[in-house]
Short mmCIF file of C-alpha atoms and ligand atoms in Angstrom, two decimals:
data_model
loop_
_atom_site.label_atom_id
_atom_site.label_comp_id
_atom_site.label_asym_id
_atom_site.label_seq_id
_atom_site.Cartn_x
_atom_site.Cartn_y
_atom_site.Cartn_z
CA GLY A 1 -63.00 -95.26 -69.48
CA THR A 2 -66.07 -95.65 -67.32
CA GLY A 3 -68.89 -98.09 -67.90
CA ILE A 4 -72.34 -96.57 -67.44
CA VAL A 5 -74.93 -99.00 -66.12
CA VAL A 6 -78.56 -98.07 -66.66
CA SER A 7 -80.61 -99.61 -63.92
CA PRO A 8 -84.32 -99.23 -63.15
CA LEU A 9 -84.30 -99.48 -59.37
CA ILE A 10 -82.56 -97.51 -56.68
CA ALA A 11 -82.41 -100.49 -54.30
CA LEU A 12 -80.79 -102.52 -57.04
CA MET A 13 -78.11 -99.90 -57.64
CA GLN A 14 -77.30 -99.67 -53.98
CA ASP A 15 -76.90 -103.44 -53.59
CA GLN A 16 -74.74 -103.80 -56.63
CA VAL A 17 -72.53 -100.83 -55.87
CA ALA A 18 -72.04 -102.10 -52.31
CA ALA A 19 -71.07 -105.57 -53.59
CA LEU A 20 -68.76 -104.16 -56.27
CA THR A 21 -67.04 -101.80 -53.88
CA GLN A 22 -66.41 -104.70 -51.54
CA ALA A 23 -64.87 -106.61 -54.46
CA GLY A 24 -62.51 -103.72 -55.13
CA VAL A 25 -64.28 -102.22 -58.14
CA ARG A 26 -64.49 -98.44 -58.23
CA ALA A 27 -68.28 -98.17 -58.53
CA ALA A 28 -70.81 -95.49 -57.63
CA PHE A 29 -74.36 -94.44 -58.42
CA LEU A 30 -76.11 -91.22 -59.25
CA ASN A 31 -79.70 -91.12 -58.08
CA SER A 32 -82.20 -89.16 -56.03
CA THR A 33 -80.98 -90.55 -52.69
CA LEU A 34 -77.86 -88.37 -52.95
CA ASP A 35 -77.83 -84.74 -51.87
CA ALA A 36 -76.34 -82.13 -54.16
CA GLY A 37 -72.93 -82.28 -52.49
CA GLN A 38 -72.64 -86.05 -52.74
CA ALA A 39 -73.75 -85.98 -56.37
CA ARG A 40 -71.15 -83.33 -57.20
CA ALA A 41 -68.41 -85.40 -55.60
CA ILE A 42 -69.30 -88.39 -57.74
CA GLU A 43 -69.46 -86.25 -60.87
CA THR A 44 -65.98 -84.99 -60.12
CA GLN A 45 -64.70 -88.54 -59.69
CA LEU A 46 -66.33 -89.47 -62.97
CA LEU A 47 -64.71 -86.61 -64.88
CA ARG A 48 -61.33 -87.46 -63.39
CA GLY A 49 -61.65 -91.04 -64.62
CA GLU A 50 -61.71 -92.44 -61.11
CA LEU A 51 -64.75 -94.68 -61.63
CA ASP A 52 -64.92 -98.06 -63.33
CA LEU A 53 -68.71 -98.26 -63.19
CA LEU A 54 -71.40 -95.67 -62.67
CA TYR A 55 -75.04 -96.66 -62.10
CA VAL A 56 -77.72 -94.27 -63.32
CA ALA A 57 -81.51 -94.49 -63.52
CA PRO A 58 -82.91 -93.96 -67.02
CA GLU A 59 -84.83 -90.79 -66.14
CA ARG A 60 -81.69 -89.23 -64.70
CA LEU A 61 -79.66 -90.28 -67.69
CA MET A 62 -82.12 -88.53 -70.02
CA LEU A 63 -81.55 -85.16 -68.37
CA GLU A 64 -79.64 -82.78 -70.58
CA ARG A 65 -77.38 -82.06 -67.65
CA THR A 66 -76.41 -85.74 -67.32
CA LEU A 67 -75.92 -86.17 -71.05
CA ASP A 68 -73.58 -83.13 -71.03
CA LEU A 69 -71.68 -84.60 -68.13
CA LEU A 70 -71.25 -87.89 -69.99
CA ALA A 71 -70.14 -86.03 -73.11
CA ARG A 72 -67.20 -84.68 -71.09
CA THR A 73 -66.36 -88.14 -69.70
CA LYS A 74 -64.23 -90.89 -71.17
CA LEU A 75 -66.80 -93.64 -71.67
CA ALA A 76 -66.08 -97.32 -72.18
CA LEU A 77 -69.59 -98.77 -72.39
CA PHE A 78 -73.30 -98.34 -71.84
CA ALA A 79 -74.87 -101.39 -70.19
CA ILE A 80 -78.65 -101.32 -70.13
CA ASP A 81 -79.76 -103.64 -67.37
CA GLU A 82 -83.22 -105.23 -67.13
CA ALA A 83 -83.59 -104.37 -70.80
CA HIS A 84 -86.97 -106.11 -71.04
CA CYS A 85 -88.36 -102.99 -69.30
CA VAL A 86 -88.33 -101.36 -72.75
CA SER A 87 -90.96 -103.79 -73.99
CA GLN A 88 -94.42 -102.30 -74.13
CA TRP A 89 -95.83 -105.80 -74.18
CA GLY A 90 -93.75 -107.00 -71.29
CA HIS A 91 -94.62 -107.38 -67.65
CA ASP A 92 -92.22 -104.69 -66.38
CA PHE A 93 -92.72 -101.90 -68.89
CA ARG A 94 -91.01 -98.62 -67.91
CA PRO A 95 -91.84 -95.74 -70.24
CA GLU A 96 -88.54 -94.03 -69.46
CA TYR A 97 -86.68 -96.92 -71.11
CA MET A 98 -88.17 -95.84 -74.42
CA GLY A 99 -85.91 -92.79 -74.42
CA LEU A 100 -82.72 -94.79 -74.20
CA ASN A 101 -82.16 -94.82 -77.95
CA VAL A 102 -80.84 -91.30 -77.38
CA LEU A 103 -77.61 -92.98 -76.30
CA HIS A 104 -77.16 -94.25 -79.80
CA GLU A 105 -77.69 -90.80 -81.25
CA ARG A 106 -75.55 -88.87 -78.79
CA PHE A 107 -72.76 -91.39 -78.34
CA PRO A 108 -72.55 -93.43 -81.54
CA GLU A 109 -68.96 -94.46 -80.86
CA VAL A 110 -69.60 -95.91 -77.37
CA PRO A 111 -70.43 -99.63 -77.34
CA ARG A 112 -73.80 -100.57 -75.91
CA ILE A 113 -74.97 -103.81 -74.38
CA ALA A 114 -78.51 -104.69 -73.23
CA LEU A 115 -79.12 -107.40 -70.66
CA THR A 116 -82.13 -109.25 -69.33
CA ALA A 117 -82.85 -112.51 -67.57
CA THR A 118 -86.32 -112.97 -69.02
CA ALA A 119 -87.50 -112.22 -72.53
CA ASP A 120 -89.54 -114.29 -74.90
CA GLU A 121 -88.92 -113.93 -78.61
CA PRO A 122 -91.19 -110.93 -79.31
CA THR A 123 -89.65 -109.11 -76.34
CA ARG A 124 -86.14 -109.81 -77.63
CA ARG A 125 -87.10 -108.32 -80.98
CA GLU A 126 -88.55 -105.30 -79.26
CA ILE A 127 -85.39 -104.73 -77.23
CA VAL A 128 -83.30 -104.78 -80.39
CA GLU A 129 -85.64 -102.40 -82.21
CA ARG A 130 -86.33 -99.87 -79.51
CA LEU A 131 -82.77 -99.59 -78.30
CA LYS A 132 -81.54 -99.38 -81.91
CA LEU A 133 -79.34 -102.42 -81.57
CA GLU A 134 -80.06 -103.75 -85.05
CA ASP A 135 -76.52 -104.83 -85.87
CA ALA A 136 -75.78 -106.19 -82.43
CA ARG A 137 -74.95 -109.82 -81.81
CA VAL A 138 -77.48 -111.68 -79.67
CA PHE A 139 -76.37 -114.03 -76.93
CA ILE A 140 -78.98 -116.31 -75.42
CA SER A 141 -78.12 -118.70 -72.66
CA SER A 142 -80.39 -121.58 -71.80
CA PHE A 143 -83.54 -120.87 -69.84
CA ASP A 144 -83.26 -124.25 -68.20
CA ARG A 145 -82.82 -124.19 -64.43
CA PRO A 146 -82.51 -127.92 -63.78
CA ASN A 147 -82.04 -127.52 -60.02
CA ILE A 148 -85.49 -125.93 -59.63
CA ARG A 149 -88.33 -128.36 -59.10
CA TYR A 150 -91.54 -126.91 -60.47
CA ARG A 151 -94.77 -127.84 -58.73
CA ILE A 152 -98.20 -126.40 -59.41
CA GLY A 153 -101.18 -127.61 -57.40
CA GLN A 154 -104.83 -126.77 -57.01
CA SER A 155 -106.19 -124.95 -54.00
CA GLY A 156 -109.76 -124.97 -52.85
CA ASN A 157 -109.52 -128.66 -52.20
CA GLY A 158 -108.91 -129.95 -48.68
CA PRO A 159 -106.85 -127.81 -46.25
CA SER A 160 -106.54 -124.10 -46.94
CA ALA A 161 -103.76 -122.74 -49.10
CA ARG A 162 -101.97 -121.21 -46.14
CA ASP A 163 -102.06 -124.49 -44.20
CA ARG A 164 -100.55 -126.27 -47.14
CA LEU A 165 -97.93 -123.55 -47.50
CA LEU A 166 -97.01 -123.93 -43.86
CA ARG A 167 -96.73 -127.68 -44.19
CA PHE A 168 -94.60 -127.32 -47.32
CA ILE A 169 -92.22 -124.96 -45.50
CA ARG A 170 -92.04 -127.06 -42.34
CA ASP A 171 -91.63 -130.39 -44.11
CA GLU A 172 -89.22 -129.33 -46.80
CA HIS A 173 -87.72 -125.95 -45.96
CA ALA A 174 -87.38 -125.54 -42.23
CA ASN A 175 -84.95 -122.65 -41.58
CA ASP A 176 -84.51 -121.93 -45.29
CA ALA A 177 -84.76 -118.56 -46.97
CA GLY A 178 -87.73 -118.24 -49.30
CA ILE A 179 -90.13 -115.89 -51.01
CA VAL A 180 -93.93 -116.19 -50.91
CA TYR A 181 -95.81 -114.22 -53.55
CA CYS A 182 -99.41 -113.10 -52.99
CA LEU A 183 -101.63 -110.99 -55.23
CA SER A 184 -102.74 -108.25 -52.84
CA ARG A 185 -101.14 -106.19 -50.09
CA LYS A 186 -103.83 -107.28 -47.69
CA ARG A 187 -103.09 -110.93 -48.35
CA VAL A 188 -99.35 -110.28 -47.94
CA ASP A 189 -99.92 -108.76 -44.51
CA GLU A 190 -102.20 -111.61 -43.45
CA ILE A 191 -99.92 -114.40 -44.58
CA ALA A 192 -96.77 -112.79 -43.15
CA ALA A 193 -98.43 -112.24 -39.78
CA TRP A 194 -99.85 -115.74 -39.74
CA LEU A 195 -96.55 -117.43 -40.65
CA ALA A 196 -94.82 -115.35 -37.98
CA ALA A 197 -97.43 -116.48 -35.45
CA GLN A 198 -96.53 -120.06 -36.36
CA GLY A 199 -92.95 -119.37 -35.32
CA LEU A 200 -91.37 -118.63 -38.70
CA THR A 201 -89.32 -115.54 -39.48
CA ALA A 202 -91.66 -114.06 -42.08
CA LEU A 203 -91.65 -110.40 -43.15
CA PRO A 204 -94.03 -108.51 -45.43
CA TYR A 205 -92.98 -106.50 -48.46
CA HIS A 206 -95.27 -104.43 -50.66
CA ALA A 207 -95.55 -100.92 -52.05
CA GLY A 208 -97.96 -99.87 -49.29
CA LEU A 209 -95.29 -100.15 -46.59
CA GLY A 210 -93.03 -97.21 -45.81
CA SER A 211 -89.73 -97.20 -47.65
CA GLU A 212 -87.83 -97.66 -44.38
CA VAL A 213 -89.80 -100.79 -43.46
CA ARG A 214 -89.29 -102.18 -46.93
CA ALA A 215 -85.57 -101.48 -46.89
CA ALA A 216 -85.23 -103.02 -43.42
CA ASN A 217 -87.14 -106.18 -44.39
CA GLN A 218 -85.22 -106.57 -47.60
CA SER A 219 -81.93 -106.13 -45.80
CA ARG A 220 -82.84 -108.78 -43.21
CA PHE A 221 -83.83 -111.15 -46.01
CA LEU A 222 -80.50 -110.59 -47.77
CA ASN A 223 -78.28 -110.69 -44.73
CA GLU A 224 -79.85 -113.09 -42.24
CA GLU A 225 -80.34 -116.82 -42.61
CA GLY A 226 -83.75 -118.42 -42.90
CA VAL A 227 -85.86 -115.31 -43.48
CA ILE A 228 -89.06 -115.64 -45.49
CA ILE A 229 -90.31 -112.62 -47.41
CA VAL A 230 -94.03 -112.52 -48.15
CA ALA A 231 -94.49 -110.07 -50.98
CA THR A 232 -96.42 -108.74 -53.90
CA ILE A 233 -94.60 -108.66 -57.21
CA ALA A 234 -93.16 -105.33 -56.09
CA PHE A 235 -90.43 -107.42 -54.50
CA GLY A 236 -87.66 -109.10 -56.31
CA MET A 237 -86.28 -107.33 -59.34
CA GLY A 238 -82.54 -107.54 -59.06
CA ILE A 239 -82.64 -109.43 -55.77
CA ASP A 240 -79.53 -111.50 -55.98
CA LYS A 241 -79.49 -113.83 -53.00
CA PRO A 242 -77.95 -117.11 -54.07
CA ASN A 243 -79.44 -119.40 -51.43
CA VAL A 244 -83.15 -118.73 -51.76
CA ARG A 245 -84.40 -122.31 -51.40
CA PHE A 246 -88.02 -121.83 -52.40
CA VAL A 247 -90.34 -119.46 -54.17
CA ALA A 248 -94.00 -120.08 -53.37
CA HIS A 249 -96.97 -118.56 -55.19
CA LEU A 250 -100.34 -118.27 -53.50
CA ASN A 251 -101.67 -116.68 -56.65
CA LEU A 252 -101.39 -117.13 -60.34
CA PRO A 253 -98.90 -114.93 -62.21
CA LYS A 254 -100.25 -113.19 -65.30
CA SER A 255 -97.72 -114.61 -67.70
CA VAL A 256 -95.16 -117.35 -68.08
CA GLU A 257 -92.47 -114.69 -68.15
CA ALA A 258 -93.55 -113.34 -64.78
CA TYR A 259 -93.73 -116.88 -63.38
CA TYR A 260 -90.31 -117.74 -64.77
CA GLN A 261 -88.75 -114.54 -63.48
CA GLU A 262 -90.24 -114.89 -60.00
CA THR A 263 -89.43 -118.59 -59.64
CA GLY A 264 -85.97 -117.89 -61.05
CA ARG A 265 -85.06 -116.15 -57.79
CA ALA A 266 -84.80 -119.60 -56.22
CA GLY A 267 -81.62 -121.66 -56.26
CA ARG A 268 -79.22 -119.28 -57.95
CA ASP A 269 -76.42 -121.19 -56.21
CA GLY A 270 -77.30 -124.23 -58.33
CA LEU A 271 -78.39 -126.32 -55.35
CA PRO A 272 -81.83 -127.94 -55.27
CA ALA A 273 -84.68 -125.43 -54.90
CA ASP A 274 -88.44 -125.44 -55.17
CA ALA A 275 -90.90 -123.42 -57.20
CA TRP A 276 -94.18 -124.22 -55.51
CA MET A 277 -97.55 -122.81 -56.47
CA LEU A 278 -101.18 -123.22 -55.56
CA TYR A 279 -103.99 -121.74 -57.58
CA GLY A 280 -107.68 -122.36 -57.93
CA LEU A 281 -110.85 -121.63 -59.82
CA GLN A 282 -111.21 -118.18 -58.23
CA ASP A 283 -107.72 -117.12 -59.39
CA VAL A 284 -108.58 -118.06 -62.94
CA ILE A 285 -111.82 -116.08 -62.79
CA THR A 286 -110.13 -113.06 -61.19
CA LEU A 287 -107.33 -112.90 -63.75
CA ARG A 288 -109.72 -113.32 -66.66
CA GLN A 289 -111.90 -110.51 -65.26
CA MET A 290 -108.97 -108.19 -64.61
CA LEU A 291 -107.87 -108.66 -68.18
CA GLU A 292 -111.26 -108.05 -69.73
CA ARG A 293 -111.85 -104.97 -67.62
CA SER A 294 -108.42 -103.44 -68.09
CA GLU A 295 -108.15 -100.09 -69.81
CA SER A 296 -105.65 -101.33 -72.35
CA ASP A 297 -106.37 -101.00 -76.05
CA ASP A 298 -107.38 -104.05 -78.06
CA ALA A 299 -103.89 -104.82 -79.31
CA HIS A 300 -102.54 -104.91 -75.76
CA LYS A 301 -105.45 -106.98 -74.56
CA ARG A 302 -104.81 -109.51 -77.29
CA VAL A 303 -101.22 -109.89 -76.21
CA GLU A 304 -102.15 -110.06 -72.52
CA ARG A 305 -104.82 -112.66 -73.24
CA HIS A 306 -102.31 -114.72 -75.16
CA LYS A 307 -99.86 -114.53 -72.27
CA LEU A 308 -102.47 -115.48 -69.72
CA ASP A 309 -103.60 -118.40 -71.89
CA ALA A 310 -100.02 -119.65 -72.01
CA MET A 311 -99.75 -119.39 -68.21
CA LEU A 312 -103.02 -121.22 -67.65
CA GLY A 313 -101.94 -123.82 -70.18
CA LEU A 314 -98.78 -124.40 -68.16
CA CYS A 315 -100.89 -124.90 -65.03
CA GLU A 316 -103.36 -127.35 -66.53
CA LEU A 317 -100.71 -129.36 -68.34
CA THR A 318 -100.49 -133.13 -68.02
CA GLY A 319 -96.97 -133.28 -69.55
CA CYS A 320 -93.59 -132.09 -68.24
CA ARG A 321 -93.70 -128.51 -66.91
CA ARG A 322 -90.08 -127.82 -67.77
CA GLN A 323 -90.53 -128.87 -71.37
CA ALA A 324 -93.48 -126.49 -71.65
CA LEU A 325 -91.60 -123.63 -69.96
CA LEU A 326 -88.64 -124.02 -72.27
CA THR A 327 -90.85 -124.31 -75.32
CA TYR A 328 -92.38 -120.98 -74.33
CA PHE A 329 -88.91 -119.43 -74.54
CA SER A 330 -88.27 -121.15 -77.90
CA GLU A 331 -85.95 -123.75 -76.46
CA THR A 332 -86.42 -127.52 -76.68
CA LEU A 333 -85.84 -130.14 -74.05
CA PRO A 334 -85.87 -133.49 -75.84
CA LYS A 335 -86.98 -135.58 -72.88
CA PRO A 336 -89.25 -134.95 -69.89
CA CYS A 337 -87.17 -133.54 -67.05
CA GLY A 338 -87.93 -136.00 -64.29
CA ASN A 339 -87.83 -133.17 -61.74
CA CYS A 340 -91.24 -131.49 -61.89
CA ASP A 341 -94.53 -132.52 -60.33
CA THR A 342 -96.02 -133.86 -63.54
CA CYS A 343 -92.91 -135.97 -64.21
CA LEU A 344 -92.72 -137.25 -60.64
CA GLU A 345 -96.44 -137.97 -60.30
CA PRO A 346 -97.98 -137.94 -63.76
CA PRO A 347 -101.53 -136.61 -63.59
CA GLU A 348 -104.24 -138.50 -65.35
CA ALA A 349 -106.02 -137.08 -68.34
CA TRP A 350 -109.65 -138.09 -68.68
CA ASP A 351 -112.27 -137.80 -71.37
CA ALA A 352 -114.45 -135.01 -70.03
CA THR A 353 -116.45 -134.46 -73.19
CA VAL A 354 -119.82 -135.42 -71.68
CA PRO A 355 -119.42 -133.51 -68.38
CA ALA A 356 -118.16 -130.51 -70.38
CA GLN A 357 -121.25 -130.67 -72.60
CA LYS A 358 -123.46 -130.78 -69.52
CA ALA A 359 -121.66 -127.81 -67.97
CA LEU A 360 -121.79 -125.76 -71.16
CA SER A 361 -125.42 -126.48 -71.86
CA CYS A 362 -126.30 -125.70 -68.26
CA ALA A 363 -124.65 -122.26 -68.67
CA HIS A 364 -126.56 -121.83 -71.92
CA ARG A 365 -129.96 -122.88 -70.60
CA THR A 366 -129.76 -120.66 -67.53
CA GLY A 367 -129.19 -117.62 -69.74
CA GLN A 368 -125.38 -117.31 -69.57
CA ARG A 369 -125.46 -115.04 -66.55
CA PHE A 370 -124.80 -117.30 -63.57
CA GLY A 371 -121.54 -118.16 -61.85
CA VAL A 372 -119.87 -121.48 -61.18
CA ASN A 373 -121.47 -122.24 -57.81
CA TYR A 374 -124.97 -121.74 -59.10
CA LEU A 375 -124.36 -123.84 -62.21
CA ILE A 376 -122.93 -126.67 -60.15
CA ASP A 377 -125.96 -126.56 -57.85
CA VAL A 378 -128.23 -126.90 -60.88
CA LEU A 379 -126.15 -129.76 -62.28
CA LEU A 380 -126.32 -131.53 -58.95
CA GLY A 381 -130.07 -130.90 -58.68
CA LYS A 382 -129.68 -129.12 -55.38
CA ASP A 383 -132.85 -128.18 -53.52
CA ASP A 384 -132.45 -124.41 -53.49
CA ASP A 385 -134.94 -121.54 -53.33
CA ARG A 386 -133.11 -119.37 -55.81
CA ILE A 387 -132.98 -122.18 -58.37
CA LYS A 388 -136.71 -122.79 -57.93
CA ARG A 389 -137.50 -119.10 -58.20
CA PHE A 390 -135.79 -118.97 -61.59
CA GLY A 391 -137.47 -122.21 -62.59
CA HIS A 392 -134.10 -123.81 -63.20
CA ASP A 393 -135.15 -126.94 -61.28
CA ARG A 394 -137.32 -127.75 -64.28
CA LEU A 395 -134.56 -127.48 -66.88
CA THR A 396 -133.36 -130.58 -68.70
CA THR A 397 -129.92 -129.95 -67.25
CA SER A 398 -131.20 -129.97 -63.66
CA GLY A 399 -129.66 -132.82 -61.71
CA ILE A 400 -127.89 -134.37 -64.71
CA GLY A 401 -124.43 -134.00 -63.17
CA LYS A 402 -124.59 -136.33 -60.21
CA GLU A 403 -121.79 -138.53 -61.54
CA LEU A 404 -119.30 -135.92 -60.29
CA GLY A 405 -118.94 -134.30 -56.88
CA GLN A 406 -118.84 -130.57 -56.29
CA GLN A 407 -115.03 -130.38 -56.20
CA GLU A 408 -114.75 -132.34 -59.42
CA TRP A 409 -117.20 -129.98 -61.07
CA ARG A 410 -115.12 -127.04 -59.89
CA GLY A 411 -112.13 -128.65 -61.58
CA VAL A 412 -114.12 -129.03 -64.80
CA PHE A 413 -115.28 -125.41 -64.73
CA ARG A 414 -111.80 -124.15 -63.89
CA GLN A 415 -110.37 -125.89 -66.89
CA LEU A 416 -113.21 -124.79 -69.17
CA ILE A 417 -112.51 -121.17 -68.17
CA SER A 418 -108.73 -121.66 -68.39
CA ARG A 419 -109.07 -122.99 -71.90
CA GLY A 420 -111.47 -120.26 -72.97
CA LEU A 421 -114.51 -122.51 -73.47
CA LEU A 422 -116.37 -120.36 -70.98
CA ALA A 423 -115.85 -116.61 -70.71
CA VAL A 424 -116.38 -114.53 -67.59
CA ASP A 425 -118.64 -111.47 -67.63
CA LEU A 426 -117.22 -107.98 -67.62
CA GLU A 427 -119.36 -106.75 -64.76
CA GLY A 428 -117.50 -108.95 -62.33
CA HIS A 429 -120.42 -111.01 -61.04
CA GLY A 430 -118.79 -114.17 -62.29
CA GLY A 431 -121.48 -115.00 -64.85
CA LEU A 432 -120.25 -117.43 -67.48
CA ARG A 433 -121.05 -117.42 -71.16
CA LEU A 434 -120.23 -119.67 -74.07
CA THR A 435 -117.52 -118.80 -76.58
CA ASP A 436 -116.67 -119.85 -80.12
CA LEU A 437 -114.47 -122.53 -78.66
CA SER A 438 -117.34 -124.18 -76.79
CA ARG A 439 -119.40 -124.96 -79.90
CA PRO A 440 -117.38 -127.90 -81.28
CA VAL A 441 -117.48 -129.52 -77.84
CA LEU A 442 -121.21 -128.93 -77.44
CA ARG A 443 -121.88 -130.38 -80.86
CA GLY A 444 -119.73 -133.39 -80.07
CA GLU A 445 -117.30 -132.61 -82.88
CA ALA A 446 -114.22 -132.56 -80.67
CA PRO A 447 -113.46 -134.70 -77.63
CA LEU A 448 -112.21 -132.81 -74.60
CA MET A 449 -109.49 -134.29 -72.43
CA LEU A 450 -109.01 -132.65 -69.04
CA ARG A 451 -106.52 -133.06 -66.25
CA ARG A 452 -107.75 -135.01 -63.27
CA ASP A 453 -107.07 -132.98 -60.13
CA ALA A 454 -105.15 -134.61 -57.33
CA LYS A 455 -107.28 -136.03 -54.52
CA PRO A 456 -107.65 -133.60 -51.64
CA GLU A 457 -104.84 -133.80 -49.14
CA LYS A 458 -105.88 -134.86 -45.69
CA ALA A 459 -105.60 -132.26 -42.98
CA LYS A 460 -102.84 -132.96 -40.52
ZN1 LIG B 501 -90.74 -132.52 -65.91
#
């Protein structure tokens, strides 16, 4: 019989069917790119038993017409690809996946298999529940990708992020294929154009580009050597190019799952590859604000906050990144990996209790409505009209922070926000307020160890 593969993306179906056909498998897809005649031809092949695999999008599968067609076909299997899309809590939720339990009801005798490359434990449970796979066996392979070297650095310190990206590519990945992820379309366009102006083959990819441009750029990335795709997260699901040598992030992903999935596109051939990321104070503030202002209900927000906390924790870690990543996916690595930035150059942890107390009480005494830059100016006792106008030059916290420089203070604030000791305002002005977590530190009940940021790199 025929295996039916449920797949969420048209581009993905086309790639896989092309590769399968080349390998001699009788594969086809049914989706909206086909005209009525083409679709009918494939349906005929299907009914005649001339197909080994048929790819269908979930919304097409749900149509009564398609279900009738399948009822008249000899079926061997339903394979639900990218099954984490069924998870409401996940980072790729697709409502149409929720309807897939109809397969169980309509075709109880046909075996079903669900597949995903990224799912933490709650997501795995959700896949089993929603797809009605209660009695199914679960196969979990290791999440460890030992050939990927994870590196996470701080931006906003020394040369700009794009300069450091360029240097990273030139020094370590000249003529290699890679993916650069940015948060916004605008930033994607800027970075792609700038890298191209520096002589690299860099192409943009985001949902704002026409489908033809996107398809052309993706095809060049897949088929040519040494092409760099600069993209939003719209790029990548199902991209199966084995020799992607680096994945760079110029922004902070919202969850460890998203980070793992995006970085996992590097080094699928098993050869050494890099996951390289830069993030800074502003990213932390932006993500915290986006979360607080999102329209989600409280339950969703709680889950999203938990996921973001885990991601920020991974960033600010002083121990092995790989151990932390694997722990997140409920897997243990007994020893530090020796192949991540924190293993190769262990960062220092320092007792930041007193500076943290100064920062927190400065936020408190200025009325919990000012942003990082203002608070640092007060701590440094900067001569500033605005500070004088508010009378904050006369506070006890004015000028008490001169033991640290401005960049070091930014590192302290970033980590206080990352760890939830300071919360960002909902209005988006960047005002910081204390939280329940800040009290024990303010009262001196709990010491606070922070990660010492690397010294700024010198410009070349
Ligand atoms: Zn490590």
